[in-house]
């Protein structure tokens, strides 16, 4: 139960030399304009547009919340979700597998202090919703509280709700026949690229759908949430030996995201990453300096500090960072953020699953621990504003503090200077998965592709090696930071307490002066 | 069950009427109650009943597999129509058909005891009481002052499903299980807050271990992790505790599927009949274990459940072959997915196996890492205790093991007689010689 897992949707992929023009980039919308306190804003009445088709009305929500507050909960909310996932797969040269998944339902949550009662239903009838609400209500045991009589759109301290991923065409409007050529192109080009490629698997996943959050304070917001992931996996054979590797693209994007150039780059990357595995030498074992390449190396931040900064663990006093706010944890040139605002990135959200505008949250500023990631429960506990980090896998789960896109800002060093500074070490370029124990602080990430660094130069490739460290120690050991921040374009999924949510991560080139590399030879 | 059966029949009928040549539908209902307890009070309660239908369509030689939780009749009807259209839009696949009816035959009628009537009345109050007992146990010892927090939880699931295929298969399934888990965080003078815990999942209430004892043992584990340091970077013996051995089972299973074989992504391809492990390495998939968490009478495709020998005395004997990849590979289907995975027990228990270890590490947990199913290369994070001359020593963490799975299985030198009962992977304590550790 204590391990937080991060998986690449696919395993492995690359950021390496991805050109900024093709990457998701890191175009941050920044914090939305904050309302000036003297400016009086008329409450905007809320409108139910998307969920109207399912018979969801303000009246239905009002009656559900009335039951939810029937036993004296401090706060209640409803979370409606409609999600249609489609999936097409290419195998053995044909797109011959299709699947689809439709989820429709509503979760009702009641909060009393920091205790949570939760119920959900897949039937959006008044009866079913009242039953879910009654279940959730039972966390409290007192006289009923009043439910709101009207609902308003309330972006909190911001002037308006942001729009970080509106699409020209929803995936619901894209036919299967439009998607097929994308996969066929990947398959054909990958096989043509190199005769050593023997098998190609490709898949395209897309999501259309929306969420609606309404709460006992009378706030109501809908958010349309698209998503897509494209993955290409190649298996190659050389003199009886086989290797498999892949490349993925992911984002809150539409079909126009998949330009010919992008697809060709996916092919080039997947083929290159697979073939280089045949040249790999055994990775070294033991403590040594490493360089984290720009991009997917943000996995180190996700594990080494991101989870430990989720405020629920700190509220419960079980994180290794529980007593470190305001204290120096890294060199002064280390700045780490968790950001829901990167347009169209996989980790972007307009509002979190409690209806709060998602912001850019500074975790480490000038080397000092700055802010935890808050949902509304922890925000109340710490008497701060929610950072818009309350997320959930689906209507079947209550929200909790989660990361969105976690990355380090650029620093004063150059990539070349960082690599040149190491006599013997490892350069980590592609990753498949990671994990952390938030109390002990130990974390790992699995390197799918990397290089040995010998006498300040990248020399022979390495592969399949786990690296393990301790969060606070590794943060202290980050002693060089490049200026080349890249947000990884791959599709990461973060697991915590049985709930999976999409996230992004990024990193400039970084040096860690010492960490344990789990290779096969004493280094 | 009647409503589930009717719904499954209705979906298949709708699909055939829309032009599907064959179809299979599984309808299901799952009721779950759960409670999480933390430091003297309830943290979270949840309760819900979930419904849905998943179905597979075979249309003009084409295939689609879909699922929905939107069971409003009009919505479901249009979803079936759209799904048939979805299948029609993709490429034909000559290997897609419902399984041959012969594979449905020979289904066991044994009572697998998958539903304990006593669980029906195990309500949220009982969950609360049980979760609280975990904390009471955790705080009962002399090390209670080191405890920062105790979290525990109990969940009870009741699940029913009905599967109907247009070529004659039908089967229903009811099962229930209860899960108890808990975690203790303790203060380490060096600033760490090591956490550890235990869990148990069982089908019958009377098989559930004492919650208080589980709590007490969890505290001992967390306390044992205080002061953990990296192990040396060297080759040593590895003793893997039964409750975490499933991490290694997962690495094996992923290379044993027909899909991996057909896609040339298995390091076990071409090794049928060859030695892949030591004589102690016998692995069996047994779907008919009484009260087994993975037990079943038939699998997702309706194939009658039978015992499947995967590895016998170190020799590779079988694969997980589903109907589709079986057709592609001209291999007889066995089953597409694991049920209960057993590793044949040897002699002794954790204590005796530790005692027999001269220089090694007792692995009590894995942390991250991965195994490459195409090549067998693995690299995994581990934690546990150093063993010297048969005696448990200091706690170790931040340490990796790595190598190739074939070498690891060949180096399996002893196996306990203590299969872990609380998981579908019932592996005993395992001892491997000559494992590369990387730490300090």
PDB file of N, CA and C in Angstrom, chain A residues 338-367:
ATOM      1  N   UNK A 338       5.302  22.036  -9.881  1.00  0.00           N
ATOM      2  CA  UNK A 338       4.293  21.103 -10.375  1.00  0.00           C
ATOM      3  C   UNK A 338       3.188  21.966 -10.963  1.00  0.00           C
ATOM      4  N   UNK A 339       2.880  21.711 -12.237  1.00  0.00           N
ATOM      5  CA  UNK A 339       2.190  22.712 -13.028  1.00  0.00           C
ATOM      6  C   UNK A 339       1.012  22.102 -13.785  1.00  0.00           C
ATOM      7  N   UNK A 340      -0.182  22.588 -13.504  1.00  0.00           N
ATOM      8  CA  UNK A 340      -1.350  22.098 -14.245  1.00  0.00           C
ATOM      9  C   UNK A 340      -1.645  22.924 -15.478  1.00  0.00           C
ATOM     10  N   UNK A 341      -0.775  23.907 -15.765  1.00  0.00           N
ATOM     11  CA  UNK A 341      -1.148  24.908 -16.773  1.00  0.00           C
ATOM     12  C   UNK A 341      -0.487  24.723 -18.140  1.00  0.00           C
ATOM     13  N   UNK A 342       0.339  23.700 -18.317  1.00  0.00           N
ATOM     14  CA  UNK A 342       1.032  23.564 -19.609  1.00  0.00           C
ATOM     15  C   UNK A 342       0.031  23.150 -20.685  1.00  0.00           C
ATOM     16  N   UNK A 343      -0.218  24.052 -21.615  1.00  0.00           N
ATOM     17  CA  UNK A 343      -1.274  23.832 -22.595  1.00  0.00           C
ATOM     18  C   UNK A 343      -1.141  22.498 -23.307  1.00  0.00           C
ATOM     19  N   UNK A 344      -2.225  21.777 -23.332  1.00  0.00           N
ATOM     20  CA  UNK A 344      -2.358  20.507 -24.082  1.00  0.00           C
ATOM     21  C   UNK A 344      -1.451  19.392 -23.591  1.00  0.00           C
ATOM     22  N   UNK A 345      -0.759  19.585 -22.478  1.00  0.00           N
ATOM     23  CA  UNK A 345       0.082  18.489 -22.000  1.00  0.00           C
ATOM     24  C   UNK A 345      -0.806  17.439 -21.342  1.00  0.00           C
ATOM     25  N   UNK A 346      -0.258  16.227 -21.215  1.00  0.00           N
ATOM     26  CA  UNK A 346      -1.019  15.132 -20.620  1.00  0.00           C
ATOM     27  C   UNK A 346      -1.398  15.445 -19.169  1.00  0.00           C
ATOM     28  N   UNK A 347      -0.544  16.172 -18.468  1.00  0.00           N
ATOM     29  CA  UNK A 347      -0.816  16.487 -17.063  1.00  0.00           C
ATOM     30  C   UNK A 347      -1.616  17.762 -16.856  1.00  0.00           C
ATOM     31  N   UNK A 348      -2.009  18.431 -17.948  1.00  0.00           N
ATOM     32  CA  UNK A 348      -2.735  19.692 -17.799  1.00  0.00           C
ATOM     33  C   UNK A 348      -4.170  19.454 -17.337  1.00  0.00           C
ATOM     34  N   UNK A 349      -4.662  20.341 -16.488  1.00  0.00           N
ATOM     35  CA  UNK A 349      -6.086  20.366 -16.168  1.00  0.00           C
ATOM     36  C   UNK A 349      -6.509  21.827 -16.023  1.00  0.00           C
ATOM     37  N   UNK A 350      -7.721  22.144 -16.434  1.00  0.00           N
ATOM     38  CA  UNK A 350      -8.251  23.494 -16.215  1.00  0.00           C
ATOM     39  C   UNK A 350      -8.654  23.641 -14.757  1.00  0.00           C
ATOM     40  N   UNK A 351      -9.464  22.702 -14.331  1.00  0.00           N
ATOM     41  CA  UNK A 351      -9.849  22.649 -12.918  1.00  0.00           C
ATOM     42  C   UNK A 351      -9.535  21.256 -12.414  1.00  0.00           C
ATOM     43  N   UNK A 352      -9.277  21.149 -11.118  1.00  0.00           N
ATOM     44  CA  UNK A 352      -9.046  19.816 -10.575  1.00  0.00           C
ATOM     45  C   UNK A 352     -10.394  19.139 -10.324  1.00  0.00           C
ATOM     46  N   UNK A 353     -10.380  17.965  -9.753  1.00  0.00           N
ATOM     47  CA  UNK A 353     -11.619  17.209  -9.615  1.00  0.00           C
ATOM     48  C   UNK A 353     -12.419  17.619  -8.379  1.00  0.00           C
ATOM     49  N   UNK A 354     -12.060  18.789  -7.825  1.00  0.00           N
ATOM     50  CA  UNK A 354     -12.874  19.423  -6.794  1.00  0.00           C
ATOM     51  C   UNK A 354     -13.381  20.771  -7.299  1.00  0.00           C
ATOM     52  N   UNK A 355     -13.126  21.058  -8.576  1.00  0.00           N
ATOM     53  CA  UNK A 355     -13.626  22.307  -9.171  1.00  0.00           C
ATOM     54  C   UNK A 355     -12.730  23.508  -8.967  1.00  0.00           C
ATOM     55  N   UNK A 356     -11.524  23.312  -8.422  1.00  0.00           N
ATOM     56  CA  UNK A 356     -10.611  24.442  -8.220  1.00  0.00           C
ATOM     57  C   UNK A 356      -9.700  24.620  -9.433  1.00  0.00           C
ATOM     58  N   UNK A 357      -9.454  25.863  -9.813  1.00  0.00           N
ATOM     59  CA  UNK A 357      -8.580  26.141 -10.950  1.00  0.00           C
ATOM     60  C   UNK A 357      -7.187  25.575 -10.635  1.00  0.00           C
ATOM     61  N   UNK A 358      -6.661  24.803 -11.581  1.00  0.00           N
ATOM     62  CA  UNK A 358      -5.335  24.203 -11.377  1.00  0.00           C
ATOM     63  C   UNK A 358      -4.282  25.259 -11.647  1.00  0.00           C
ATOM     64  N   UNK A 359      -3.286  25.339 -10.784  1.00  0.00           N
ATOM     65  CA  UNK A 359      -2.281  26.383 -10.927  1.00  0.00           C
ATOM     66  C   UNK A 359      -0.885  25.789 -11.086  1.00  0.00           C
ATOM     67  N   UNK A 360       0.075  26.708 -11.167  1.00  0.00           N
ATOM     68  CA  UNK A 360       1.473  26.318 -11.201  1.00  0.00           C
ATOM     69  C   UNK A 360       1.981  26.469  -9.776  1.00  0.00           C
ATOM     70  N   UNK A 361       2.418  25.370  -9.178  1.00  0.00           N
ATOM     71  CA  UNK A 361       2.767  25.367  -7.766  1.00  0.00           C
ATOM     72  C   UNK A 361       4.275  25.185  -7.625  1.00  0.00           C
ATOM     73  N   UNK A 362       4.901  26.056  -6.868  1.00  0.00           N
ATOM     74  CA  UNK A 362       6.354  25.970  -6.688  1.00  0.00           C
ATOM     75  C   UNK A 362       6.652  25.045  -5.508  1.00  0.00           C
ATOM     76  N   UNK A 363       7.307  23.936  -5.772  1.00  0.00           N
ATOM     77  CA  UNK A 363       7.651  22.990  -4.712  1.00  0.00           C
ATOM     78  C   UNK A 363       8.966  23.370  -4.049  1.00  0.00           C
ATOM     79  N   UNK A 364       9.947  23.730  -4.878  1.00  0.00           N
ATOM     80  CA  UNK A 364      11.264  24.140  -4.365  1.00  0.00           C
ATOM     81  C   UNK A 364      11.643  25.439  -5.065  1.00  0.00           C
ATOM     82  N   UNK A 365      11.954  26.462  -4.275  1.00  0.00           N
ATOM     83  CA  UNK A 365      12.317  27.760  -4.849  1.00  0.00           C
ATOM     84  C   UNK A 365      13.659  28.176  -4.287  1.00  0.00           C
ATOM     85  N   UNK A 366      14.613  28.389  -5.174  1.00  0.00           N
ATOM     86  CA  UNK A 366      15.961  28.772  -4.727  1.00  0.00           C
ATOM     87  C   UNK A 366      16.542  27.747  -3.765  1.00  0.00           C
ATOM     88  N   UNK A 367      16.183  26.475  -3.979  1.00  0.00           N
ATOM     89  CA  UNK A 367      16.730  25.421  -3.137  1.00  0.00           C
ATOM     90  C   UNK A 367      15.974  25.192  -1.837  1.00  0.00           C
TER      91      UNK A 367
END
